[in-house]
Amino acid sequence: MTSALPSPAHLDLVEAGDPAFDDAVMSRVFNLRRPARRPAAVLRARSAEDVAAGVRLANERGWQVTVRSGGHSWAVWSVRDNALLIDLGALTDISFDEARGVATAGPAVRGGSDLDPFLAERGRFFNGGHCPTVGIGGFLLQGGMGWNCRGWNWAAESVVAIDVVTADGELVRADSSQNTDLFWAARGSGPGFPGIVTAFHLETRRRFEQLRQTTYVYPRELASEVLTWFHTARHRVPDSVELVVVGITPPLPPELGYEGSVVVVDGVCFDDDPDAAAAALAHLDTCPVVDRALLTRRCEPTDMAALRTEQIRSNPEEHRYIVDNAYLTGDTEEVVSRLVPAFTDLPTEKAFTLWFDMGRAPERPLDGLAISLQTDLYFAAYIVNETEAEDDLTRDWINATMRNLEPVSAGCYLGDSDFTRRPQRFMSDEAFARLQEIRAARDPRGVFPSYLLADGAELNRNPWVE
Ligand SMILES: Cc1cc2nc3c(=O)[nH]c(=O)nc-3n(C[C@H](O)[C@H](O)[C@H](O)COP(=O)(O)OP(=O)(O)OC[C@H]3O[C@@H](n4cnc5c(N)ncnc54)[C@H](O)[C@@H]3O)c2cc1C
């Protein structure tokens, strides 16, 4: 897959000192809480050939190379000191091979805003990120906790091939029969991936005809009862249902006479059969305090547009985010008692917490992928601030919340992590060792800088355990 490479003169390169530099570095970054780090230059790539030329240019100039697809990394991993930042924002082509049901998409394609409407016209679906603007590049490389991850597994498990620019600036295809080391690493290593993906080839699934949703909104005073019930009841819910409990402060009808945060139990069923959907969602009606719910919506029709509107409302643009997460494990009493404060004492009106049930997904073998650490319970906390002063006030809350969960934490998902704040394990020891071997073989000069850590912190370690 080699082709004539553009010379540096033909590249859209913005170097430090250029009036357009700051904009090129930060304008496509979602999180307004931004680092002081600065690259040496930004290459706005227009094609895979530009990407390859950029890597070669960086090799000549002794720069490391970082990558941006959708710009949604909470920790702004794309911005590192003295590197060449290759911005893939223009790589948004999408095509579809009808015979194979395989979509090919550029890394800056947004899973919900771009890919889903394209596939909907063809009666197909791909489980991209919940928030529609997340880029598929970073999302898939981390594994991708997409819609109904509980039933359909990691989105990266539906990647059938990738096109990759290597550390030498060569464009190659990686799949289950060629460059298999890169194919393995591309599904779970996230910012540790030693290459730049210029296109993803994705297996799509038949589009559902209808979605149904059950939602119970409980007063926060019932958090302990609700979470205790959820910890066991979830096992009975079929894997056609995406299942989540959220601590949030939504707008509530004034006639309810209830203010502040609530605990929401929500199930979205992807089963087309209305009777099967009703039976699956009926499990959510079994909570012992169900008749004390403030609001109830039982097995009502919904659609992706409505679900996405809610995601955009919860994750507004132009805000400063502090995010953390943990995979939890342990007995009901200990897990729930440690979780209750995270659902009842939210620090601000915009902050929210969630507890995803991952169903039976963690039980299956994950031999072919770098993703290797997961439990059946995923917790994440999202602080959504407007000012730096609010960051200072809320940081202690998220630190204390996550510290309180450490005795029942197994590790984390890269997608909601920031190792400069709190390092954690994200891979099994075996997978991590394999990734280091692949990185050493594929990128011996360290062109791709790997994970961003605080000074002195150790990678892939739970400091509170070891
Ligand atoms: C509002 C919001 C909602 C989210 N919802 C979800 C969700 O539902 N499920 C979920 O799993 N995650 C979710 N995330 C997390 C998200 O998946 C990760 O932050 C992911 O990294 C974003 O991908 P991106 O391409 O937009 O980010 P970028 O910031 O562009 O990329 C992040 C890093 O990934 C690597 N990378 C990206 N593209 C490439 C490439 N083409 N080649 C090589 N390396 C690359 C680079 O190290 C890059 O710095 C959410 C994030 C936000 C901000």
Coordinates of C-alpha atoms and ligand atoms in Angstrom, one line a residue:
M1 CA 0.0 0.0 0.0
T2 CA 2.8 2.5 -0.8
S3 CA 2.2 5.6 -2.9
A4 CA 4.0 8.8 -3.8
L5 CA 4.2 10.9 -0.7
P6 CA 3.6 14.6 -0.6
S7 CA 6.7 16.7 0.1
P8 CA 6.7 18.8 3.3
A9 CA 6.0 21.9 1.2
H10 CA 2.6 20.5 0.2
L11 CA 1.6 19.6 3.7
D12 CA -0.7 21.8 5.8
L13 CA 1.8 22.2 8.6
V14 CA 1.4 24.9 11.4
E15 CA 4.5 25.4 13.5
A16 CA 4.9 27.0 16.9
G17 CA 5.1 30.8 16.4
D18 CA 2.5 30.8 13.5
P19 CA -0.5 33.0 14.4
A20 CA -2.8 30.0 13.6
F21 CA -0.8 27.7 15.9
D22 CA -2.9 27.9 19.1
D23 CA -6.1 27.4 17.2
A24 CA -4.6 24.3 15.4
V25 CA -3.5 22.9 18.7
M26 CA -6.8 23.3 20.7
S27 CA -9.8 24.3 18.6
R28 CA -10.9 20.6 18.1
V29 CA -10.5 19.6 21.7
F30 CA -13.8 18.8 23.5
N31 CA -12.7 19.4 27.1
L32 CA -12.2 23.1 27.9
R33 CA -10.0 22.1 30.9
R34 CA -6.8 22.1 28.8
P35 CA -3.2 21.3 29.5
A36 CA -0.2 23.7 29.4
R37 CA 1.6 21.2 27.1
R38 CA 2.4 22.3 23.6
P39 CA 3.5 20.4 20.5
A40 CA 6.3 21.6 18.1
A41 CA 3.9 21.7 15.2
V42 CA 0.5 20.5 14.0
L43 CA -0.1 18.7 10.7
R44 CA -3.6 19.0 9.4
A45 CA -3.7 15.8 7.3
R46 CA -6.0 15.6 4.3
S47 CA -5.2 12.0 3.4
A48 CA -3.5 8.8 4.5
E49 CA -0.6 9.9 2.3
D50 CA -0.3 13.2 4.3
V51 CA -0.2 11.1 7.5
A52 CA 2.6 9.0 6.1
A53 CA 4.5 12.1 5.0
G54 CA 4.0 13.6 8.4
V55 CA 5.5 10.6 10.2
R56 CA 8.5 10.7 7.9
L57 CA 8.9 14.4 8.5
A58 CA 8.8 13.9 12.2
N59 CA 11.4 11.2 11.9
E60 CA 13.7 13.6 10.0
R61 CA 13.2 16.4 12.6
G62 CA 13.5 14.1 15.6
W63 CA 9.9 14.8 16.8
Q64 CA 7.6 12.3 18.4
V65 CA 4.1 12.0 16.8
T66 CA 0.7 12.3 18.5
V67 CA -2.7 11.9 16.9
R68 CA -6.1 13.5 17.1
S69 CA -9.3 12.0 15.5
G70 CA -12.4 13.3 17.2
G71 CA -10.7 15.4 19.9
H72 CA -12.8 13.8 22.7
S73 CA -10.0 12.5 24.9
W74 CA -10.9 13.9 28.4
A75 CA -7.2 14.1 29.3
V76 CA -6.3 15.7 25.9
W77 CA -3.8 12.9 25.0
S78 CA -3.3 14.4 21.5
V79 CA -1.3 17.3 23.0
R80 CA 2.2 16.4 24.1
D81 CA 5.3 18.6 24.4
N82 CA 7.6 19.0 21.5
A83 CA 5.8 16.4 19.3
L84 CA 4.2 16.7 15.8
L85 CA 0.4 16.5 16.4
I86 CA -1.2 14.9 13.3
D87 CA -4.8 16.1 13.2
L88 CA -6.9 13.6 11.2
G89 CA -10.0 15.9 11.3
A90 CA -10.4 15.8 7.5
L91 CA -10.3 12.0 7.3
T92 CA -14.1 11.6 7.4
D93 CA -14.9 9.5 4.3
I94 CA -17.5 6.7 4.8
S95 CA -18.3 3.9 2.3
F96 CA -20.3 0.7 2.6
D97 CA -19.7 -2.7 1.0
E98 CA -23.3 -4.0 0.7
A99 CA -22.3 -7.6 -0.1
R100 CA -20.2 -7.9 3.1
G101 CA -22.1 -5.5 5.3
V102 CA -18.8 -3.8 6.0
A103 CA -18.5 0.0 6.4
T104 CA -15.1 1.7 5.9
A105 CA -14.8 5.0 7.9
G106 CA -12.1 7.6 8.5
P107 CA -10.9 8.0 12.1
A108 CA -12.5 11.4 12.5
V109 CA -16.0 10.1 11.6
R110 CA -18.3 10.7 14.6
G111 CA -20.0 7.5 15.6
G112 CA -23.5 9.0 16.2
S113 CA -23.5 12.2 14.2
D114 CA -21.9 10.9 11.0
L115 CA -21.8 7.1 10.8
D116 CA -25.2 6.3 12.3
P117 CA -27.3 8.4 9.8
F118 CA -25.2 7.0 6.9
L119 CA -25.9 3.4 8.1
A120 CA -29.5 4.1 8.9
E121 CA -30.2 4.9 5.2
R122 CA -28.9 1.4 4.5
G123 CA -30.8 -0.4 7.2
R124 CA -27.6 -1.1 9.2
F125 CA -26.2 -0.2 12.7
F126 CA -22.8 0.1 14.4
N127 CA -22.6 0.6 18.1
G128 CA -20.6 3.8 18.4
G129 CA -20.1 5.9 21.5
H130 CA -23.1 7.1 23.4
C131 CA -22.4 10.8 22.9
P132 CA -22.8 11.2 19.1
T133 CA -19.8 13.5 18.6
V134 CA -17.2 11.1 19.9
G135 CA -14.7 10.2 17.1
I136 CA -14.4 6.6 16.2
G137 CA -10.6 6.8 16.2
G138 CA -9.9 7.1 19.9
F139 CA -13.1 5.3 20.8
L140 CA -12.3 2.1 18.9
L141 CA -8.6 2.0 19.8
Q142 CA -9.7 1.9 23.5
G143 CA -12.2 -0.8 23.0
G144 CA -15.3 1.3 22.6
M145 CA -18.1 1.1 25.2
G146 CA -20.8 1.7 22.6
W147 CA -24.6 1.3 22.7
N148 CA -25.6 -2.0 24.3
C149 CA -22.0 -3.0 25.0
R150 CA -23.6 -5.3 27.5
G151 CA -25.1 -7.4 24.8
W152 CA -23.0 -6.7 21.7
N153 CA -19.6 -6.5 23.4
W154 CA -16.9 -4.0 22.7
A155 CA -17.3 -2.0 19.5
A156 CA -13.7 -2.9 18.7
E157 CA -14.8 -6.5 18.4
S158 CA -16.6 -5.5 15.2
V159 CA -13.5 -4.1 13.6
V160 CA -12.5 -6.4 10.8
A161 CA -9.5 -4.6 9.5
I162 CA -7.6 -1.3 9.8
D163 CA -5.3 0.7 7.6
V164 CA -2.3 1.9 9.6
V165 CA 0.6 4.3 9.1
T166 CA 3.6 2.7 10.9
A167 CA 6.5 4.4 12.8
D168 CA 8.5 4.3 9.5
G169 CA 5.7 6.1 7.6
E170 CA 4.5 3.1 5.7
L171 CA 0.8 2.5 5.0
V172 CA -0.2 -1.1 5.8
R173 CA -3.4 -3.1 6.2
A174 CA -3.8 -5.1 9.5
D175 CA -6.5 -7.8 10.0
S176 CA -6.7 -11.4 11.2
S177 CA -4.3 -12.6 8.5
Q178 CA -1.7 -9.8 8.1
N179 CA 0.1 -7.5 10.5
T180 CA -1.8 -9.4 13.2
D181 CA 0.2 -7.8 16.0
L182 CA -1.1 -4.3 15.0
F183 CA -4.6 -5.7 14.6
W184 CA -4.4 -7.1 18.2
A185 CA -3.0 -3.9 19.7
A186 CA -5.5 -1.7 17.8
R187 CA -8.4 -3.2 19.8
G188 CA -7.7 -2.0 23.3
S189 CA -4.3 -0.3 23.6
G190 CA -5.7 3.2 23.0
P191 CA -3.0 5.9 23.2
G192 CA -0.4 3.1 23.5
F193 CA -1.0 2.0 19.9
P194 CA 2.2 2.2 17.9
G195 CA 0.8 3.5 14.7
I196 CA -1.8 5.8 13.2
V197 CA -5.1 4.3 11.9
T198 CA -6.2 6.1 8.7
A199 CA -9.3 3.9 8.2
F200 CA -11.5 1.4 10.1
H201 CA -13.3 -1.5 8.4
L202 CA -16.4 -2.2 10.5
E203 CA -18.8 -5.1 10.5
T204 CA -22.3 -3.7 10.8
R205 CA -25.4 -5.3 12.1
R206 CA -29.0 -5.2 10.8
R207 CA -30.7 -2.1 12.1
F208 CA -33.4 -2.7 14.8
E209 CA -36.9 -1.7 13.8
Q210 CA -37.8 -0.2 17.1
L211 CA -36.4 0.6 20.6
R212 CA -38.2 0.5 23.9
Q213 CA -37.2 2.1 27.1
T214 CA -38.1 1.8 30.8
T215 CA -37.0 4.5 33.2
Y216 CA -37.6 4.8 36.9
V217 CA -36.6 8.1 38.7
Y218 CA -36.1 7.5 42.4
P219 CA -35.5 10.0 45.2
R220 CA -31.8 10.0 46.2
E221 CA -32.9 8.9 49.8
L222 CA -33.7 5.4 48.2
A223 CA -30.3 5.0 46.7
S224 CA -29.2 2.2 49.0
E225 CA -32.4 0.2 48.4
V226 CA -32.3 0.7 44.6
L227 CA -28.6 -0.1 44.2
T228 CA -28.9 -3.2 46.4
W229 CA -31.7 -4.5 44.3
F230 CA -29.9 -3.6 41.0
H231 CA -26.7 -5.5 42.1
T232 CA -28.6 -8.8 41.8
A233 CA -31.6 -8.1 39.6
R234 CA -29.4 -7.1 36.7
H235 CA -28.4 -10.7 36.2
R236 CA -32.0 -11.6 35.2
V237 CA -32.2 -8.9 32.5
P238 CA -31.6 -10.3 29.0
D239 CA -28.6 -8.9 27.1
S240 CA -30.8 -7.2 24.5
V241 CA -31.2 -4.5 27.2
E242 CA -28.6 -1.7 27.8
L243 CA -28.8 -1.3 31.6
V244 CA -27.6 1.7 33.6
V245 CA -28.1 3.5 36.9
V246 CA -27.4 7.2 36.9
G247 CA -27.0 9.7 39.7
I248 CA -28.0 13.0 38.2
T249 CA -29.8 16.3 38.8
P250 CA -32.3 16.5 35.9
P251 CA -35.0 19.2 35.4
L252 CA -38.0 17.8 37.3
P253 CA -41.6 18.9 36.9
P254 CA -42.3 21.4 39.7
E255 CA -45.5 19.6 40.7
L256 CA -43.4 16.8 42.0
G257 CA -42.2 19.0 44.8
Y258 CA -38.8 17.3 44.8
E259 CA -35.5 19.1 44.2
G260 CA -31.9 18.0 43.8
S261 CA -30.3 14.8 42.5
V262 CA -32.1 11.6 41.8
V263 CA -31.2 8.0 41.1
V264 CA -32.4 6.9 37.6
V265 CA -32.6 3.3 36.6
D266 CA -32.8 3.0 32.8
G267 CA -33.1 0.2 30.4
V268 CA -33.2 0.5 26.6
C269 CA -34.2 -2.7 24.7
F270 CA -32.8 -3.5 21.2
D271 CA -35.1 -6.5 20.7
D272 CA -37.5 -6.0 17.7
D273 CA -40.1 -8.4 19.1
P274 CA -42.5 -6.2 21.2
D275 CA -43.5 -9.1 23.5
A276 CA -39.8 -10.0 24.1
A277 CA -39.0 -6.4 24.8
A278 CA -41.8 -6.0 27.3
A279 CA -40.7 -9.2 29.1
A280 CA -37.1 -8.1 29.1
L281 CA -37.8 -4.6 30.5
A282 CA -40.4 -5.9 33.0
H283 CA -37.4 -6.9 35.2
L284 CA -37.0 -3.3 36.0
D285 CA -40.4 -3.2 37.6
T286 CA -39.3 -5.6 40.3
C287 CA -37.4 -3.1 42.5
P288 CA -38.9 -3.3 46.0
V289 CA -39.3 0.5 46.2
V290 CA -40.8 0.8 42.7
D291 CA -44.0 2.4 44.0
R292 CA -42.0 5.2 45.5
A293 CA -40.5 6.3 42.2
L294 CA -40.9 10.0 41.4
L295 CA -41.4 9.3 37.7
T296 CA -42.0 6.2 35.7
R297 CA -41.9 5.3 32.0
R298 CA -42.6 1.7 31.2
C299 CA -41.6 0.0 27.9
E300 CA -42.3 3.1 25.8
P301 CA -41.1 3.5 22.2
T302 CA -38.0 5.6 21.7
D303 CA -35.4 6.2 19.0
M304 CA -31.7 7.0 18.6
A305 CA -32.4 10.7 18.1
A306 CA -34.1 11.0 21.5
L307 CA -31.3 9.0 23.2
R308 CA -28.7 11.2 21.6
T309 CA -30.4 14.4 22.6
E310 CA -30.2 13.2 26.2
Q311 CA -26.5 12.4 25.8
I312 CA -25.8 15.9 24.4
R313 CA -27.8 17.5 27.3
S314 CA -25.7 15.6 29.9
N315 CA -22.3 16.2 28.1
P316 CA -22.6 19.8 27.1
E317 CA -19.8 21.4 24.9
E318 CA -17.8 24.4 26.1
H319 CA -17.4 22.9 29.6
R320 CA -14.5 21.8 31.8
Y321 CA -14.6 18.1 32.6
I322 CA -12.9 16.0 35.3
V323 CA -13.7 12.3 34.8
D324 CA -12.7 9.1 36.5
N325 CA -13.8 5.5 36.5
A326 CA -13.4 2.0 37.9
Y327 CA -14.4 -1.6 37.2
L328 CA -16.0 -2.8 40.4
T329 CA -16.0 -6.2 42.0
G330 CA -17.1 -7.5 45.4
D331 CA -20.1 -8.5 47.4
T332 CA -23.4 -6.5 47.2
E333 CA -23.1 -5.0 50.7
E334 CA -19.6 -3.6 50.3
V335 CA -20.0 -2.4 46.7
V336 CA -23.3 -0.7 47.4
S337 CA -22.3 0.9 50.7
R338 CA -19.2 2.4 48.9
L339 CA -21.3 3.5 45.9
V340 CA -24.2 5.2 47.7
P341 CA -22.4 8.5 48.4
A342 CA -21.4 8.7 44.7
F343 CA -25.1 8.7 43.8
T344 CA -26.5 10.9 46.6
D345 CA -23.9 13.6 47.2
L346 CA -23.2 15.0 43.7
P347 CA -20.9 18.1 44.1
T348 CA -22.7 20.3 41.5
E349 CA -25.9 20.3 39.5
K350 CA -24.2 19.3 36.3
A351 CA -22.1 16.5 37.7
F352 CA -23.3 12.9 37.2
T353 CA -22.3 9.4 38.0
L354 CA -23.2 6.1 36.3
W355 CA -23.1 2.4 36.9
F356 CA -23.2 0.3 33.7
D357 CA -24.0 -3.4 34.0
M358 CA -21.7 -5.2 31.6
G359 CA -23.7 -8.4 31.7
R360 CA -21.9 -11.6 30.8
A361 CA -19.4 -9.8 28.5
P362 CA -16.4 -10.1 31.0
E363 CA -16.9 -13.9 31.1
R364 CA -16.0 -14.6 27.5
P365 CA -12.4 -15.1 26.4
L366 CA -10.8 -12.1 24.8
D367 CA -7.8 -13.8 23.2
G368 CA -7.6 -11.8 20.0
L369 CA -7.7 -8.3 21.5
A370 CA -5.6 -6.1 23.7
I371 CA -8.6 -5.4 25.9
S372 CA -8.1 -7.7 28.8
L373 CA -9.3 -6.1 32.0
Q374 CA -13.0 -5.8 32.7
T375 CA -15.6 -6.7 35.4
D376 CA -19.3 -6.8 35.1
L377 CA -19.8 -3.5 36.8
Y378 CA -18.5 -0.2 35.4
F379 CA -18.6 3.0 37.4
A380 CA -17.8 6.4 36.1
A381 CA -18.0 9.9 37.6
Y382 CA -18.3 13.1 35.4
I383 CA -17.7 16.6 36.8
V384 CA -18.9 19.2 34.4
N385 CA -17.7 22.7 35.3
E386 CA -17.8 26.2 33.8
T387 CA -14.8 27.8 35.6
E388 CA -11.4 26.9 37.0
A389 CA -12.6 27.9 40.5
E390 CA -15.3 25.1 40.2
D391 CA -12.5 22.6 39.2
D392 CA -10.7 23.4 42.5
L393 CA -13.9 22.9 44.5
T394 CA -14.9 19.7 42.8
R395 CA -11.6 17.9 42.4
D396 CA -11.6 16.9 46.1
W397 CA -15.0 15.3 45.6
I398 CA -14.0 13.1 42.7
N399 CA -10.7 12.1 44.4
A400 CA -12.5 11.1 47.6
T401 CA -15.2 9.2 45.6
M402 CA -12.7 7.2 43.7
R403 CA -10.5 6.6 46.8
N404 CA -13.5 5.2 48.6
L405 CA -14.1 2.8 45.7
E406 CA -10.5 1.5 45.5
P407 CA -11.0 -1.5 47.8
V408 CA -13.6 -2.8 45.4
S409 CA -11.9 -1.6 42.1
A410 CA -10.1 -4.0 39.7
G411 CA -8.8 -1.3 37.4
C412 CA -10.2 1.0 34.7
Y413 CA -11.4 1.6 31.2
L414 CA -8.9 3.8 29.2
G415 CA -11.8 5.9 27.7
D416 CA -12.7 7.6 30.9
S417 CA -9.2 7.7 32.5
D418 CA -6.6 10.4 33.1
F419 CA -3.4 8.8 34.4
T420 CA -1.9 12.2 35.2
R421 CA -4.6 12.5 37.9
R422 CA -4.8 8.8 39.0
P423 CA -3.0 5.9 37.4
Q424 CA -4.7 2.5 37.4
R425 CA -4.4 -0.9 35.8
F426 CA -6.1 -1.1 32.4
M427 CA -4.8 -4.4 31.0
S428 CA -3.9 -7.9 32.3
D429 CA -0.2 -8.4 32.9
E430 CA 0.0 -10.8 30.0
A431 CA -1.6 -8.4 27.5
F432 CA 0.5 -5.5 28.8
A433 CA 3.7 -7.5 28.3
R434 CA 2.6 -8.4 24.8
L435 CA 1.9 -4.7 24.0
Q436 CA 5.4 -3.7 25.2
E437 CA 6.9 -6.3 22.9
I438 CA 4.8 -5.1 19.9
R439 CA 5.7 -1.5 20.7
A440 CA 9.4 -2.4 20.9
A441 CA 9.3 -4.2 17.5
R442 CA 7.1 -1.8 15.7
D443 CA 8.4 1.5 17.1
P444 CA 12.0 0.9 18.4
R445 CA 12.8 4.7 18.3
G446 CA 9.7 5.6 20.3
V447 CA 8.1 7.8 17.7
F448 CA 4.7 7.3 19.4
P449 CA 5.0 8.5 23.0
S450 CA 2.7 6.0 24.7
Y451 CA 0.5 6.7 27.8
L452 CA 0.6 10.0 29.5
L453 CA 1.4 9.7 33.2
A454 CA 2.2 12.0 36.1
D455 CA 6.0 12.2 36.9
G456 CA 7.1 9.1 38.8
A457 CA 3.8 7.2 38.4
E458 CA 3.9 3.6 37.2
L459 CA 2.0 2.3 34.3
N460 CA -0.7 -0.4 34.5
R461 CA -0.6 -0.7 38.3
N462 CA -3.2 -0.2 41.0
P463 CA -1.1 1.8 43.5
W464 CA -3.4 1.0 46.4
V465 CA -2.9 -2.8 45.9
E466 CA 0.7 -3.4 44.9
Ligands
LIG1 C1 -18.7 13.6 25.7 C2 -18.0 12.3 25.7 C3 -18.7 11.1 25.7 C4 -18.1 9.9 25.6 N1 -18.8 8.8 25.6 C5 -18.2 7.6 25.5 C6 -18.9 6.3 25.3 O1 -20.1 6.3 25.3 N2 -18.2 5.2 25.2 C7 -16.8 5.2 25.2 O2 -16.2 4.1 25.1 N3 -16.1 6.3 25.4 C8 -16.7 7.5 25.5 N4 -16.0 8.6 25.6 C9 -14.5 8.5 25.7 C10 -14.0 8.5 24.3 O3 -14.2 7.3 23.6 C11 -12.4 8.7 24.3 O4 -12.1 9.9 24.9 C12 -11.8 8.6 22.9 O5 -10.4 8.7 23.0 C13 -12.3 9.7 22.0 O6 -11.9 9.5 20.7 P1 -11.6 10.7 19.8 O7 -11.0 10.2 18.5 O8 -12.7 11.6 19.8 O9 -10.4 11.4 20.7 P2 -9.0 12.0 20.4 O10 -8.7 13.0 21.5 O11 -8.9 12.5 19.0 O12 -8.0 10.8 20.5 C14 -7.6 10.3 21.7 C15 -6.3 9.5 21.6 O13 -6.6 8.3 20.9 C16 -5.5 7.9 20.1 N5 -6.0 8.0 18.7 C17 -7.1 8.6 18.2 N6 -7.3 8.4 16.9 C18 -6.2 7.6 16.5 C19 -5.8 7.1 15.3 N7 -6.5 7.3 14.2 N8 -4.7 6.4 15.2 C20 -3.9 6.2 16.3 N9 -4.2 6.7 17.5 C21 -5.4 7.4 17.6 C22 -4.4 9.0 20.3 O14 -3.6 8.6 21.3 C23 -5.3 10.2 20.7 O15 -4.6 11.2 21.3 C24 -16.6 9.9 25.6 C25 -15.9 11.1 25.7 C26 -16.6 12.3 25.7 C27 -15.8 13.6 25.7

